[in-house]
């Protein structure tokens, strides 16, 4: 795919002053003179050995760059989904246990409202409110390395922006599955046996109701990454998204290629983990494997 | 004789009842929908979106490209309802015209992906096993790309343009429609009326078009309504990054992009550029959910 580019990678890498001989030598070194399928096979072979190629401009190994940038994106994604789960799951539970109360209505409005605002818009509006108007939060960067407090301070707004939509989404999902589970026969039996409602909710109901949510987080990790891409660009945070964006602007193809590959790999990996966790928690799925 | 006559009368009575029953069913659905307050609110927003985009010149108070440097970055006034941007252009009029880009992307993107997805989904469900597996493989590989990452990669290859945004939108939404169509087709494939058609020797294309399609398309249309906000958001997001519609064309994304650059001087372009995006998303979401509740109560549990 990356070869349908308008713009010859050789002339980008070497600049306009390169002589045809140097260009030919470079093309030979990068296997650009070989057929496409050969290039692809070499690339895949290198990937399996952990080699994603080299930056066109600085000749740095893409693998090293990815290893530097990946932790920032993972931190952002994990803290976003973390705070969303901490708020969204209890909200969903409570509103399922007390349907049609003011809390339930509030959750309903909140979830539709947060889902309706795209995450990049949350980022922009959050900057406008907290950084420009109130001046509480820093706008740019990820904080000084080594200074944990400063890094957390820089993480709050992006994580808030990326996670906000998930609060509503999770609350909705948990509410629906919790309502379903609470209507099941075994919950009624547990009630009939006189178990305390807290035991019923936490030991029996929530354990089952949480399962679809885990799958959802796994599948939704892709959109989480998309949100992280926007947040990284808007907040100028280092990370995979910002990296891909910058490299798109400077047409640094090996880095884009490596970063896209790593992102897709990450996504597939997370989906797999989510499936494994569900099958570990849910005996029905575990036995059917 | 009289027996036959009474039979006939009975039959026609039955027919009448049948028609009446059908009528009242659709009327019931209509009243269900009309009584869904959120759904009506959504419909209102959607109509507003369509009307303001189509009749943009009548809604706009200024030429969206007319620059007026002395009056740049003003707040809302009687003359400029949402203030002006960094070049003194009227933000309100630009937002109205931006709706045209959003409508264009949504209408073209959603209808093409709906059509292609329907076709591929029915083919996968009705066609031979190898075709099914092959198409599923393609759908799953497309879905394994986060949309924005795919879009960024595509922009790196081909450069930013409205057509590219459309292409990305279409490619990434086809699998959703196709999977839905495939599942319903698989369920229909072995029902008796399809088996009857097949044993009568009807051509597979005719079976698919005449008999499977009408049964499959309902849920897909609901999905399409829910998909519009996603599409509009992708367009605005890419344009915001400077990778979609390019300035000076007014789109909600480019308004946000230009507003973001002057965020310290005036908040108004960012506020005005974002609100229609939220309203459109809310409108289509409410409408889609109301339609789903009315037409397909089974789906309510699903998502």
XYZ file of C-alpha atoms in Angstrom:
592
model
C 0.000 0.000 0.000
C 2.683 2.418 1.006
C 4.086 2.226 -2.487
C 1.306 3.999 -4.331
C 2.753 7.264 -3.134
C 3.095 10.330 -5.271
C 6.608 11.339 -4.351
C 9.613 9.091 -4.822
C 11.015 7.912 -1.457
C 14.540 8.069 -2.829
C 14.379 11.741 -3.742
C 12.750 12.582 -0.393
C 15.463 10.750 1.525
C 18.421 12.203 -0.325
C 17.191 15.664 -1.251
C 17.330 17.425 -4.612
C 21.128 17.628 -4.802
C 21.741 13.865 -4.930
C 23.361 12.585 -8.107
C 21.703 9.716 -10.005
C 24.522 7.394 -8.888
C 23.885 8.076 -5.189
C 20.165 7.639 -5.776
C 20.711 4.296 -7.436
C 22.985 3.150 -4.623
C 20.421 4.174 -2.018
C 17.631 2.432 -3.920
C 19.713 -0.723 -4.047
C 20.450 -0.525 -0.336
C 16.745 -0.136 0.503
C 15.783 -2.804 -2.085
C 13.654 -0.182 -3.857
C 14.869 -1.430 -7.239
C 13.443 -4.885 -6.598
C 9.868 -5.954 -7.393
C 7.156 -5.055 -4.899
C 6.482 -8.571 -3.665
C 10.194 -9.022 -2.910
C 10.225 -5.780 -0.912
C 7.179 -6.938 1.014
C 8.712 -10.309 1.856
C 11.937 -8.677 3.062
C 9.920 -6.266 5.203
C 7.861 -9.040 6.767
C 11.020 -11.045 7.425
C 12.588 -8.071 9.162
C 9.444 -7.447 11.205
C 9.583 -10.991 12.524
C 13.114 -10.253 13.679
C 11.959 -7.102 15.444
C 13.337 -4.756 12.779
C 10.827 -2.207 11.483
C 13.274 -0.380 9.222
C 14.932 2.977 9.640
C 13.812 6.604 9.706
C 14.358 8.191 6.279
C 15.786 11.398 7.711
C 17.749 10.451 10.810
C 18.411 6.786 9.964
C 17.321 5.860 13.503
C 15.788 2.451 13.957
C 11.986 2.655 13.860
C 11.821 -0.050 16.518
C 13.672 2.231 18.958
C 11.373 5.158 18.161
C 8.324 2.989 18.724
C 9.695 1.714 22.021
C 10.109 5.346 23.137
C 6.657 6.496 22.035
C 4.511 3.500 22.902
C 4.570 3.948 26.723
C 3.055 7.445 26.394
C 0.131 6.182 24.312
C -0.437 3.161 26.527
C -0.369 5.354 29.660
C -2.912 7.698 28.130
C -5.198 4.887 26.948
C -5.041 3.004 30.240
C -5.673 6.064 32.415
C -8.541 7.161 30.159
C -10.279 3.794 30.273
C -9.406 3.514 33.963
C -11.191 6.647 35.084
C -14.064 5.937 32.726
C -14.509 2.482 34.272
C -14.205 3.820 37.829
C -17.021 6.291 37.207
C -19.074 4.569 34.516
C -19.447 1.070 35.975
C -20.713 2.188 39.434
C -23.044 4.693 37.767
C -24.470 1.985 35.521
C -24.876 -0.378 38.485
C -26.614 2.143 40.682
C -29.027 3.230 37.984
C -29.856 -0.400 37.193
C -30.575 -1.121 40.850
C -32.808 1.921 41.166
C -34.440 2.301 37.762
C -36.525 5.395 37.070
C -35.098 7.418 39.949
C -33.431 10.784 39.441
C -30.046 9.056 39.454
C -31.135 6.780 36.632
C -32.413 9.717 34.579
C -29.228 11.650 35.273
C -27.150 8.684 34.088
C -29.283 8.387 30.963
C -28.820 12.026 30.027
C -25.139 11.955 30.948
C -24.425 8.888 28.856
C -26.155 10.178 25.733
C -24.537 13.589 26.255
C -21.014 12.263 26.651
C -21.364 9.865 23.734
C -22.588 12.700 21.512
C -19.520 14.908 21.959
C -16.593 13.717 19.831
C -13.428 13.309 21.901
C -11.436 15.869 19.926
C -14.126 18.411 20.666
C -13.902 17.535 24.370
C -10.145 18.112 24.143
C -10.539 21.526 22.530
C -13.294 22.664 24.854
C -11.397 21.344 27.885
C -8.334 23.347 26.850
C -10.507 26.397 26.358
C -12.085 26.056 29.783
C -9.320 24.707 32.028
C -6.161 25.979 30.387
C -7.028 29.222 28.626
C -9.826 30.594 30.784
C -9.148 29.137 34.235
C -5.405 28.493 33.740
C -5.474 25.378 35.947
C -3.935 22.934 33.546
C -0.931 22.925 31.253
C -1.668 22.631 27.541
C 1.412 21.195 25.945
C 3.679 18.209 26.397
C 3.813 15.284 28.789
C 5.667 16.943 31.654
C 9.312 16.765 32.686
C 10.709 13.273 32.621
C 11.407 12.033 36.133
C 8.910 14.395 37.723
C 5.924 12.129 38.336
C 3.647 14.868 39.702
C 4.262 17.064 36.687
C 3.581 14.154 34.349
C 0.317 13.350 36.118
C -0.636 17.019 35.899
C -0.092 16.877 32.139
C -2.010 13.626 31.878
C -5.247 14.780 33.536
C -6.802 16.764 30.682
C -5.990 14.345 27.839
C -7.158 11.358 29.884
C -10.325 13.242 30.803
C -11.002 14.056 27.152
C -10.361 10.567 25.819
C -12.275 8.849 28.620
C -15.358 11.074 28.827
C -17.285 9.357 26.045
C -16.510 6.004 27.627
C -18.099 6.981 30.940
C -21.494 7.204 29.267
C -20.893 4.190 27.096
C -19.858 1.950 29.994
C -22.624 3.228 32.262
C -25.177 2.391 29.588
C -23.743 -1.024 28.890
C -23.458 -2.005 32.555
C -26.971 -0.735 33.249
C -28.439 -2.846 30.454
C -26.646 -6.067 31.361
C -27.206 -5.518 35.091
C -30.957 -5.107 34.528
C -30.964 -8.316 32.554
C -28.989 -10.261 35.154
C -31.096 -9.013 38.070
C -34.141 -10.548 36.401
C -32.557 -14.011 36.230
C -33.867 -16.933 38.250
C -30.740 -17.539 40.272
C -30.833 -14.000 41.639
C -34.395 -14.595 42.736
C -33.365 -17.832 44.411
C -30.524 -16.046 46.169
C -33.060 -13.509 47.439
C -35.367 -16.302 48.542
C -32.538 -17.836 50.546
C -32.338 -14.554 52.415
C -28.886 -13.442 51.300
C -28.064 -9.807 51.945
C -28.655 -7.673 48.875
C -25.059 -6.474 48.954
C -23.816 -10.061 48.706
C -26.216 -10.741 45.871
C -25.159 -7.686 43.915
C -21.414 -7.971 44.293
C -20.912 -11.735 44.517
C -23.497 -12.909 42.032
C -24.919 -10.226 39.785
C -22.039 -7.897 39.025
C -19.685 -10.764 38.290
C -21.871 -11.831 35.385
C -23.000 -8.384 34.301
C -19.440 -7.138 33.894
C -18.529 -9.711 31.228
C -19.981 -7.985 28.136
C -18.304 -4.787 29.312
C -14.866 -6.389 29.198
C -15.455 -7.581 25.644
C -16.675 -4.094 24.803
C -13.495 -2.514 26.127
C -11.477 -4.935 24.042
C -13.390 -4.179 20.851
C -13.555 -0.458 21.619
C -9.822 -0.197 22.087
C -9.551 0.822 18.440
C -11.752 3.866 18.933
C -9.866 4.536 22.159
C -6.665 4.647 20.118
C -8.322 7.004 17.632
C -9.287 9.266 20.526
C -5.734 9.074 21.821
C -4.410 10.105 18.411
C -6.478 13.296 18.547
C -5.621 13.987 22.175
C -1.905 13.553 21.501
C -1.995 15.912 18.556
C -4.108 18.553 20.290
C -2.158 18.440 23.558
C 1.195 17.988 21.746
C 1.864 14.903 23.838
C 4.444 12.433 22.601
C 2.968 9.099 21.534
C 2.156 6.931 18.548
C -0.649 9.155 17.292
C 1.430 12.322 17.351
C 4.267 10.379 15.753
C 2.127 9.149 12.859
C 0.687 12.638 12.361
C 4.111 14.310 12.270
C 5.482 11.653 9.962
C 2.493 12.025 7.623
C 3.258 15.732 7.370
C 6.928 15.065 6.622
C 6.249 11.965 4.465
C 8.546 9.731 6.467
C 7.143 6.459 5.175
C 9.125 3.781 7.031
C 8.081 5.319 10.357
C 4.398 5.520 9.319
C 4.536 1.936 8.134
C 6.066 0.762 11.399
C 3.747 2.817 13.573
C 0.588 1.653 11.771
C 1.766 -1.940 12.043
C 2.456 -1.563 15.771
C -0.945 0.098 16.343
C -2.831 -2.647 14.554
C -0.790 -5.267 16.394
C -1.596 -3.582 19.699
C -5.283 -3.528 18.843
C -5.367 -7.214 17.929
C -3.387 -8.015 21.096
C -5.810 -6.115 23.349
C -8.843 -7.765 21.737
C -7.223 -11.137 22.331
C -6.492 -10.284 25.981
C -10.092 -9.181 26.493
C -11.350 -12.472 25.041
C -8.976 -14.433 27.251
C -10.072 -12.531 30.365
C -13.718 -13.177 29.551
C -13.127 -16.880 29.022
C -11.160 -17.003 32.262
C -13.986 -15.347 34.193
C -16.906 -17.045 32.483
C -17.078 -20.835 32.934
C -19.610 -21.132 30.107
C -17.163 -19.723 27.581
C -14.222 -21.548 29.170
C -15.872 -24.950 28.790
C -16.914 -24.363 25.207
C -13.321 -23.782 24.154
C -74.473 -22.068 -3.472
C -75.167 -20.127 -0.362
C -72.297 -21.944 1.300
C -69.886 -20.764 -1.351
C -71.242 -17.255 -1.175
C -70.878 -17.139 2.586
C -67.371 -18.544 2.260
C -66.534 -15.791 -0.153
C -68.000 -13.217 2.177
C -65.982 -14.675 5.008
C -62.840 -14.517 2.924
C -63.362 -10.940 1.891
C -64.115 -10.085 5.508
C -60.856 -11.746 6.486
C -59.060 -9.791 3.806
C -60.593 -6.592 5.070
C -59.523 -7.421 8.546
C -56.085 -8.283 7.311
C -55.728 -4.912 5.611
C -57.195 -3.126 8.584
C -54.899 -5.055 10.909
C -51.938 -4.032 8.805
C -53.075 -0.433 8.689
C -53.497 -0.262 12.417
C -50.107 -1.881 12.881
C -48.312 0.766 10.867
C -50.459 3.437 12.508
C -49.495 2.006 15.863
C -45.851 2.213 14.943
C -46.310 5.789 13.814
C -47.987 6.754 17.059
C -45.295 4.900 19.005
C -42.753 7.008 17.197
C -44.703 10.239 17.611
C -44.990 9.593 21.333
C -41.254 9.055 21.671
C -40.281 12.541 22.809
C -36.540 12.047 22.356
C -37.158 10.606 18.909
C -39.204 13.635 17.877
C -36.514 15.933 19.252
C -33.966 13.989 17.233
C -36.097 14.229 14.110
C -36.351 17.993 14.618
C -32.583 18.340 14.858
C -32.091 16.144 11.795
C -34.576 18.196 9.772
C -32.851 21.369 10.934
C -29.521 19.908 9.805
C -30.866 19.029 6.353
C -32.769 22.264 5.800
C -29.985 24.569 6.974
C -27.435 22.753 4.821
C -29.554 22.625 1.676
C -30.821 26.201 1.969
C -27.554 27.552 3.377
C -27.620 30.784 1.297
C -30.980 31.716 2.846
C -29.845 31.036 6.406
C -26.454 32.698 6.186
C -26.306 36.394 7.009
C -22.975 37.035 5.287
C -20.818 35.701 2.498
C -18.794 32.964 4.256
C -15.641 33.975 2.367
C -15.946 37.748 2.769
C -12.988 38.992 4.791
C -13.205 42.059 6.973
C -9.835 42.470 8.671
C -10.673 45.497 10.867
C -13.482 43.502 12.466
C -11.494 40.313 13.045
C -12.022 38.074 16.076
C -14.969 39.987 17.477
C -17.410 38.381 19.880
C -21.080 37.851 19.069
C -22.793 41.067 18.000
C -26.098 41.879 16.363
C -24.382 41.905 12.999
C -22.193 38.831 13.539
C -24.297 36.382 15.586
C -21.377 34.102 16.456
C -18.567 36.621 16.123
C -15.889 36.672 13.447
C -12.760 34.597 12.875
C -9.118 35.571 12.451
C -9.801 36.997 8.989
C -12.978 38.818 9.985
C -15.253 36.287 8.297
C -18.687 35.765 9.818
C -18.513 32.576 11.897
C -22.263 31.922 11.897
C -22.435 31.938 8.101
C -19.355 29.725 7.886
C -20.957 27.229 10.264
C -24.099 27.151 8.123
C -22.060 26.538 4.976
C -19.971 23.976 6.861
C -23.147 21.955 7.254
C -23.103 21.433 3.487
C -19.782 19.627 3.621
C -21.023 17.493 6.512
C -24.258 16.683 4.682
C -22.381 15.822 1.498
C -20.013 13.446 3.257
C -22.822 11.898 5.287
C -25.229 11.441 2.368
C -22.721 10.107 -0.154
C -20.657 8.133 2.355
C -23.539 6.465 4.129
C -25.557 5.629 1.004
C -22.624 4.102 -0.884
C -21.432 2.069 2.091
C -25.001 0.974 2.816
C -25.464 -0.209 -0.758
C -22.093 -1.945 -1.116
C -22.330 -3.409 2.376
C -25.800 -4.781 1.632
C -24.600 -6.337 -1.607
C -21.436 -7.874 -0.159
C -23.241 -9.032 2.964
C -25.939 -10.823 0.958
C -23.272 -12.349 -1.286
C -21.326 -13.567 1.742
C -24.452 -14.986 3.343
C -26.001 -16.548 0.256
C -22.951 -17.360 -1.837
C -20.559 -20.295 -1.570
C -18.554 -20.957 1.572
C -15.173 -19.847 0.194
C -16.599 -16.470 -0.821
C -18.061 -16.039 2.670
C -14.721 -16.802 4.300
C -12.852 -14.549 1.903
C -15.183 -11.591 2.466
C -15.134 -12.095 6.237
C -11.348 -12.044 6.167
C -11.401 -8.720 4.335
C -14.012 -7.212 6.678
C -12.052 -8.284 9.741
C -8.792 -6.872 8.421
C -10.469 -3.528 7.741
C -11.944 -3.529 11.215
C -8.570 -4.194 12.801
C -7.442 -0.698 11.765
C -8.451 2.134 14.069
C -10.302 4.452 11.652
C -8.166 7.504 12.278
C -4.926 5.574 11.874
C -6.182 4.198 8.557
C -7.186 7.707 7.518
C -3.770 9.094 8.454
C -2.058 6.373 6.458
C -4.310 7.078 3.466
C -3.602 10.805 3.656
C 0.121 10.058 3.766
C -0.258 8.193 0.488
C -2.623 10.399 -1.445
C -2.689 13.845 0.143
C -5.670 15.461 1.857
C -8.960 15.953 -0.011
C -12.713 15.635 0.455
C -12.760 12.619 -1.866
C -10.246 10.829 0.308
C -12.309 11.494 3.433
C -15.267 9.970 1.616
C -13.242 6.949 0.552
C -12.019 6.338 4.110
C -15.549 6.694 5.469
C -16.935 4.256 2.906
C -14.218 1.650 3.325
C -14.431 1.656 7.111
C -18.226 1.533 7.335
C -18.865 -1.192 4.764
C -17.948 -4.078 7.123
C -20.562 -2.998 9.671
C -23.394 -3.084 7.128
C -22.087 -6.202 5.436
C -21.883 -8.174 8.672
C -25.428 -7.233 9.620
C -26.736 -8.127 6.151
C -24.799 -11.391 6.183
C -26.227 -12.507 9.525
C -29.825 -11.863 8.440
C -29.218 -13.515 5.063
C -27.819 -16.620 6.729
C -30.934 -16.808 8.896
C -33.176 -16.454 5.830
C -31.221 -18.782 3.583
C -32.914 -21.989 4.734
C -36.417 -20.691 5.350
C -39.167 -22.364 3.383
C -40.050 -19.540 1.032
C -36.468 -19.228 -0.144
C -36.205 -22.999 -0.559
C -39.421 -22.902 -2.566
C -38.034 -20.163 -4.797
C -34.897 -22.144 -5.335
C -36.694 -25.366 -6.168
C -38.791 -23.441 -8.682
C -35.519 -22.600 -10.394
C -35.370 -18.867 -9.735
C -32.074 -17.216 -10.512
C -29.997 -16.573 -7.340
C -29.683 -12.882 -8.216
C -33.464 -12.573 -8.392
C -33.899 -14.445 -5.104
C -31.420 -12.136 -3.427
C -32.828 -8.941 -4.869
C -36.562 -9.659 -4.697
C -36.871 -11.857 -1.647
C -33.879 -11.504 0.649
C -33.165 -7.788 0.256
C -36.552 -6.511 1.519
C -36.195 -8.657 4.626
C -32.659 -7.579 5.320
C -32.709 -3.873 4.663
C -34.693 -2.655 7.708
C -32.011 -3.012 10.388
C -29.451 -1.672 7.909
C -31.402 1.556 7.491
C -31.476 2.000 11.265
C -27.748 1.351 11.398
C -27.356 3.991 8.669
C -29.116 6.600 10.809
C -26.830 5.763 13.724
C -23.815 5.848 11.411
C -24.303 9.427 10.217
C -22.784 11.012 13.362
C -19.755 8.743 13.094
C -19.218 9.820 9.506
C -19.721 13.504 10.251
C -17.282 13.238 13.173
C -14.621 11.582 11.019
C -14.915 14.374 8.456
C -14.744 17.093 11.100
C -11.879 15.352 12.888
C -9.778 14.949 9.763
C -10.500 18.499 8.635
C -9.569 19.696 12.119
C -6.179 18.025 11.723
C -5.801 19.733 8.355
C -6.017 16.371 6.601
C -9.550 16.532 5.247
C -11.308 19.447 3.623
C -8.822 22.217 2.998
C -9.291 25.916 3.802
C -10.766 28.254 2.696
C -13.730 25.862 2.314
C -15.896 26.209 5.391
C -16.384 22.918 7.209
C -16.987 22.390 10.918
C -13.550 20.822 11.133
C -11.728 23.682 9.412
C -13.594 26.245 11.534
C -12.406 24.385 14.651
C -8.902 24.134 13.231
C -8.638 27.848 12.502
C -10.306 28.691 15.788
C -7.894 26.473 17.699
C -4.957 28.477 16.361
C -6.379 31.688 17.869
C -7.774 30.053 21.017
C -6.023 32.590 23.241
C -7.603 35.533 21.430
C -11.210 34.493 20.945
C -13.182 31.429 22.078
C -16.127 31.981 19.743
C -15.098 30.073 16.582
C -14.365 26.974 18.672
C -17.666 27.163 20.500
C -19.681 27.910 17.356
C -17.879 25.270 15.305
C -18.464 22.559 17.888
C -22.116 23.056 18.743
C -23.579 21.949 15.371
C -21.424 18.832 15.564
C -22.908 17.953 18.947
C -26.461 18.759 17.833
C -26.163 16.648 14.684
C -24.770 13.721 16.640
C -27.526 13.999 19.244
C -30.221 14.314 16.576
C -29.229 11.239 14.597
C -28.584 9.188 17.738
C -32.019 9.958 19.180
C -33.696 9.366 15.834
C -31.863 6.076 15.294
C -32.692 4.827 18.771
C -36.351 5.780 18.435
C -36.569 4.006 15.072
C -34.886 0.961 16.525
C -37.268 0.829 19.454
C -40.262 1.111 17.160
C -39.261 -1.298 14.417
C -37.051 -3.819 16.069
C -37.561 -4.341 19.791
C -35.234 -7.331 19.651
C -32.269 -5.076 18.912
C -32.893 -3.050 22.047
C -31.209 -5.678 24.164
C -28.248 -6.077 21.861
C -26.293 -2.895 22.184
